[in-house]
């Protein structure tokens, strides 16, 4: 069954084309930076290493988003979609690496602030490099595992991307008669606050509204 019967297919095709162009340009740029910084990875300055790591993670995100339109389950009716729920979940997992891109950018900014404002030497920052790199790597892995276990990664009704969402589409609407079988207020929602009123700061007094989904069984917390 076509799950997106109300979607303008022509607009969807244009969106996929623009997204593909953007991803290809991003890949070319990141690969170029990787080539330029690879020979300088052993320099005393952490800048080449941070830029190289940032480019690696950006390549992962760009490649994932490049494949995303084709990994959407084909029964959703998106242009070029030919995947299934497994491919959607896999691509949604790798989208979590956007957190690594953001974290590495923060580290790069932190380095320049410490260097310019507080007169840190390269050796001072180098002592913290490895722990920072490990933490940045583990961040998306941890969140990715959580959203996979809680079955929170589903195709979005109006966007050709697999992200936090419900299945079947629209099942969470007030007037919907469908029962959600996937994605009912998972831990992923609670952390990133993607639904108003369900962020971590509101958790203690709004716990009656959230659920932890394990498999297809929703349990009140």
CSV table of C-alpha atoms in Angstrom, one decimal:
chain,number,residue,atom,x,y,z
A,1,UNK,CA,0.0,0.0,0.0
A,2,UNK,CA,1.3,3.5,-0.9
A,3,UNK,CA,1.8,5.2,2.5
A,4,UNK,CA,2.3,8.6,0.9
A,5,UNK,CA,-0.6,8.9,-1.5
A,6,UNK,CA,-1.0,12.6,-0.8
A,7,UNK,CA,2.6,13.5,-1.5
A,8,UNK,CA,3.4,15.4,-4.7
A,9,UNK,CA,5.7,12.9,-6.5
A,10,UNK,CA,7.2,15.6,-8.8
A,11,UNK,CA,8.2,17.7,-5.8
A,12,UNK,CA,9.6,14.7,-4.2
A,13,UNK,CA,11.7,14.0,-7.2
A,14,UNK,CA,13.1,17.5,-7.2
A,15,UNK,CA,13.9,17.2,-3.5
A,16,UNK,CA,15.8,14.0,-4.1
A,17,UNK,CA,17.7,15.6,-6.9
A,18,UNK,CA,18.7,18.6,-4.8
A,19,UNK,CA,19.6,16.4,-1.9
A,20,UNK,CA,21.8,14.2,-4.1
A,21,UNK,CA,23.6,17.2,-5.6
A,22,UNK,CA,24.3,18.6,-2.1
A,23,UNK,CA,25.6,15.2,-0.8
A,24,UNK,CA,27.9,14.8,-3.8
A,25,UNK,CA,29.4,18.3,-3.3
A,26,UNK,CA,29.8,17.6,0.4
A,27,UNK,CA,31.6,14.3,-0.3
A,28,UNK,CA,34.0,16.0,-2.8
A,29,UNK,CA,34.8,18.7,-0.3
A,30,UNK,CA,35.4,16.4,2.6
A,31,UNK,CA,37.5,14.0,0.6
A,32,UNK,CA,39.6,16.9,-0.6
A,33,UNK,CA,40.2,18.0,3.0
A,34,UNK,CA,41.1,14.5,4.0
A,35,UNK,CA,43.7,14.3,1.2
A,36,UNK,CA,45.2,17.7,2.3
A,37,UNK,CA,45.4,16.8,6.0
A,38,UNK,CA,46.4,13.1,5.8
A,39,UNK,CA,50.1,13.8,5.5
A,40,UNK,CA,50.0,16.2,8.5
A,41,UNK,CA,48.3,13.8,11.0
A,42,UNK,CA,51.6,13.5,12.9
A,43,UNK,CA,52.1,17.2,13.3
A,44,UNK,CA,52.3,18.7,16.8
A,45,UNK,CA,49.2,20.8,16.0
A,46,UNK,CA,45.9,19.0,16.5
A,47,UNK,CA,44.2,21.0,13.7
A,48,UNK,CA,45.0,18.5,10.9
A,49,UNK,CA,43.7,15.6,13.0
A,50,UNK,CA,40.5,17.4,14.0
A,51,UNK,CA,39.9,18.5,10.4
A,52,UNK,CA,40.6,14.9,9.1
A,53,UNK,CA,38.2,13.4,11.7
A,54,UNK,CA,35.6,16.0,10.9
A,55,UNK,CA,35.8,15.2,7.2
A,56,UNK,CA,35.6,11.4,7.8
A,57,UNK,CA,32.4,11.8,9.8
A,58,UNK,CA,31.0,14.3,7.2
A,59,UNK,CA,31.7,11.7,4.5
A,60,UNK,CA,29.7,9.1,6.5
A,61,UNK,CA,26.7,11.5,6.8
A,62,UNK,CA,26.9,12.6,3.2
A,63,UNK,CA,27.0,9.0,1.9
A,64,UNK,CA,24.2,8.0,4.2
A,65,UNK,CA,22.0,10.9,3.1
A,66,UNK,CA,22.9,10.1,-0.5
A,67,UNK,CA,21.6,6.6,-0.1
A,68,UNK,CA,18.6,7.6,2.0
A,69,UNK,CA,16.0,8.1,-0.7
A,70,UNK,CA,16.7,4.6,-2.1
A,71,UNK,CA,16.6,2.9,1.3
A,72,UNK,CA,13.2,4.1,2.2
A,73,UNK,CA,10.7,1.2,2.2
A,74,UNK,CA,9.1,1.1,-1.2
A,75,UNK,CA,5.6,0.8,0.1
A,76,UNK,CA,5.8,4.5,1.2
A,77,UNK,CA,5.7,5.6,-2.4
A,78,UNK,CA,8.7,8.0,-2.3
A,79,UNK,CA,10.4,8.7,-5.6
A,80,UNK,CA,13.1,6.1,-6.2
A,81,UNK,CA,12.4,4.3,-2.9
A,82,UNK,CA,13.2,0.5,-3.1
A,83,UNK,CA,14.2,-0.4,0.5
A,84,UNK,CA,12.6,-2.0,3.5
A,85,UNK,CA,12.4,-1.4,7.2
A,86,UNK,CA,15.8,-2.9,7.7
A,87,UNK,CA,17.5,-0.6,5.3
A,88,UNK,CA,15.6,2.3,6.8
A,89,UNK,CA,16.9,1.4,10.3
A,90,UNK,CA,20.4,1.0,9.1
A,91,UNK,CA,20.5,4.4,7.4
A,92,UNK,CA,18.8,6.0,10.4
A,93,UNK,CA,21.5,4.6,12.6
A,94,UNK,CA,24.3,6.1,10.5
A,95,UNK,CA,22.5,9.5,10.5
A,96,UNK,CA,23.3,9.6,14.2
A,97,UNK,CA,26.9,10.3,13.2
A,98,UNK,CA,25.8,13.9,12.6
A,99,UNK,CA,26.3,14.1,16.4
A,100,UNK,CA,30.0,13.3,15.8
A,101,UNK,CA,30.3,16.0,13.2
A,102,UNK,CA,28.9,18.6,15.7
A,103,UNK,CA,31.0,17.3,18.5
A,104,UNK,CA,34.2,17.5,16.4
A,105,UNK,CA,33.4,21.0,15.3
A,106,UNK,CA,33.0,21.9,19.0
A,107,UNK,CA,36.4,20.4,19.8
A,108,UNK,CA,37.9,22.4,16.9
A,109,UNK,CA,36.4,25.6,18.3
A,110,UNK,CA,37.5,24.7,21.8
A,111,UNK,CA,41.1,24.2,20.6
A,112,UNK,CA,41.3,27.6,19.0
A,113,UNK,CA,39.7,29.3,22.0
A,114,UNK,CA,42.2,27.7,24.4
A,115,UNK,CA,45.1,28.5,22.0
A,116,UNK,CA,44.1,32.2,21.4
A,117,UNK,CA,42.5,33.2,24.6
A,118,UNK,CA,44.2,31.2,27.2
A,119,UNK,CA,47.6,30.7,25.5
A,120,UNK,CA,47.5,26.9,25.5
A,121,UNK,CA,50.3,25.1,23.7
A,122,UNK,CA,49.7,22.2,21.3
A,123,UNK,CA,51.1,19.8,23.8
A,124,UNK,CA,48.6,21.0,26.5
A,125,UNK,CA,45.7,20.2,24.2
A,126,UNK,CA,47.3,16.9,22.9
A,127,UNK,CA,46.9,15.4,26.4
A,128,UNK,CA,43.1,15.4,26.0
A,129,UNK,CA,42.9,14.5,22.3
A,130,UNK,CA,42.5,10.7,22.6
A,131,UNK,CA,39.8,10.8,25.3
A,132,UNK,CA,38.0,13.4,23.2
A,133,UNK,CA,38.2,11.3,20.1
A,134,UNK,CA,36.9,8.2,21.9
A,135,UNK,CA,34.0,10.2,23.5
A,136,UNK,CA,33.1,11.6,20.1
A,137,UNK,CA,33.1,8.1,18.5
A,138,UNK,CA,31.0,6.6,21.3
A,139,UNK,CA,28.4,9.3,21.3
A,140,UNK,CA,26.6,8.4,18.1
A,141,UNK,CA,27.2,4.7,18.7
A,142,UNK,CA,25.3,4.9,22.0
A,143,UNK,CA,22.4,6.9,20.7
A,144,UNK,CA,22.3,4.7,17.6
A,145,UNK,CA,22.0,1.6,19.6
A,146,UNK,CA,19.2,3.1,21.8
A,147,UNK,CA,17.1,4.2,18.8
A,148,UNK,CA,17.6,0.8,17.1
A,149,UNK,CA,16.6,-1.2,20.2
A,150,UNK,CA,13.6,1.0,20.8
A,151,UNK,CA,12.5,0.7,17.1
A,152,UNK,CA,12.4,4.5,16.9
A,153,UNK,CA,13.7,4.8,13.3
A,154,UNK,CA,10.9,5.0,10.8
A,155,UNK,CA,10.3,6.8,7.5
A,156,UNK,CA,8.8,10.2,7.9
A,157,UNK,CA,5.4,10.8,6.2
A,158,UNK,CA,6.3,14.0,4.4
A,159,UNK,CA,10.1,13.7,4.2
A,160,UNK,CA,12.3,11.2,2.4
A,161,UNK,CA,14.4,10.4,5.5
A,162,UNK,CA,14.4,7.7,8.2
A,163,UNK,CA,14.5,9.4,11.6
A,164,UNK,CA,12.6,9.4,14.9
A,165,UNK,CA,9.0,8.7,14.1
A,166,UNK,CA,5.9,6.5,14.4
A,167,UNK,CA,4.7,3.5,12.4
A,168,UNK,CA,2.3,3.4,10.7
A,169,UNK,CA,2.6,7.1,9.7
A,170,UNK,CA,0.0,9.3,11.4
A,171,UNK,CA,-0.9,6.7,14.0
A,172,UNK,CA,-0.1,9.2,16.8
A,173,UNK,CA,-2.7,11.8,15.6
A,174,UNK,CA,-5.5,12.5,17.9
A,175,UNK,CA,-8.1,11.4,15.4
A,176,UNK,CA,-6.2,8.3,14.2
A,177,UNK,CA,-7.8,4.9,14.7
A,178,UNK,CA,-4.5,3.1,13.9
A,179,UNK,CA,-2.4,1.7,16.7
A,180,UNK,CA,1.3,2.6,16.7
A,181,UNK,CA,3.5,-0.5,16.5
A,182,UNK,CA,6.8,1.3,16.4
A,183,UNK,CA,8.3,4.5,17.8
A,184,UNK,CA,6.1,5.3,20.7
A,185,UNK,CA,8.0,8.0,22.7
A,186,UNK,CA,11.4,6.2,22.9
A,187,UNK,CA,14.4,7.1,24.8
A,188,UNK,CA,15.6,8.9,21.7
A,189,UNK,CA,12.7,11.3,21.9
A,190,UNK,CA,13.3,11.9,25.6
A,191,UNK,CA,16.9,12.9,25.1
A,192,UNK,CA,16.7,15.2,22.1
A,193,UNK,CA,13.4,16.8,23.1
A,194,UNK,CA,12.1,16.4,19.5
A,195,UNK,CA,8.5,16.5,20.9
A,196,UNK,CA,7.6,19.5,22.9
A,197,UNK,CA,7.2,18.7,26.5
A,198,UNK,CA,9.1,15.4,26.3
A,199,UNK,CA,12.7,16.7,26.7
A,200,UNK,CA,14.9,15.6,29.5
A,201,UNK,CA,14.3,18.7,31.6
A,202,UNK,CA,10.5,17.9,31.6
A,203,UNK,CA,10.9,14.2,32.3
A,204,UNK,CA,10.2,14.1,36.1
A,205,UNK,CA,6.8,15.7,35.9
A,206,UNK,CA,5.7,14.4,32.5
A,207,UNK,CA,6.7,10.8,32.9
A,208,UNK,CA,3.0,9.8,32.7
A,209,UNK,CA,3.0,10.9,29.0
A,210,UNK,CA,6.1,9.0,27.9
A,211,UNK,CA,6.7,5.4,27.0
A,212,UNK,CA,9.6,3.2,26.5
A,213,UNK,CA,9.2,0.9,23.5
A,214,UNK,CA,10.9,-2.4,23.5
A,215,UNK,CA,10.0,-4.4,20.4
A,216,UNK,CA,6.4,-3.6,19.7
A,217,UNK,CA,5.2,-3.4,23.3
A,218,UNK,CA,4.8,0.0,24.8
A,219,UNK,CA,5.2,0.3,28.5
A,220,UNK,CA,4.3,3.4,30.6
A,221,UNK,CA,7.2,4.7,32.6
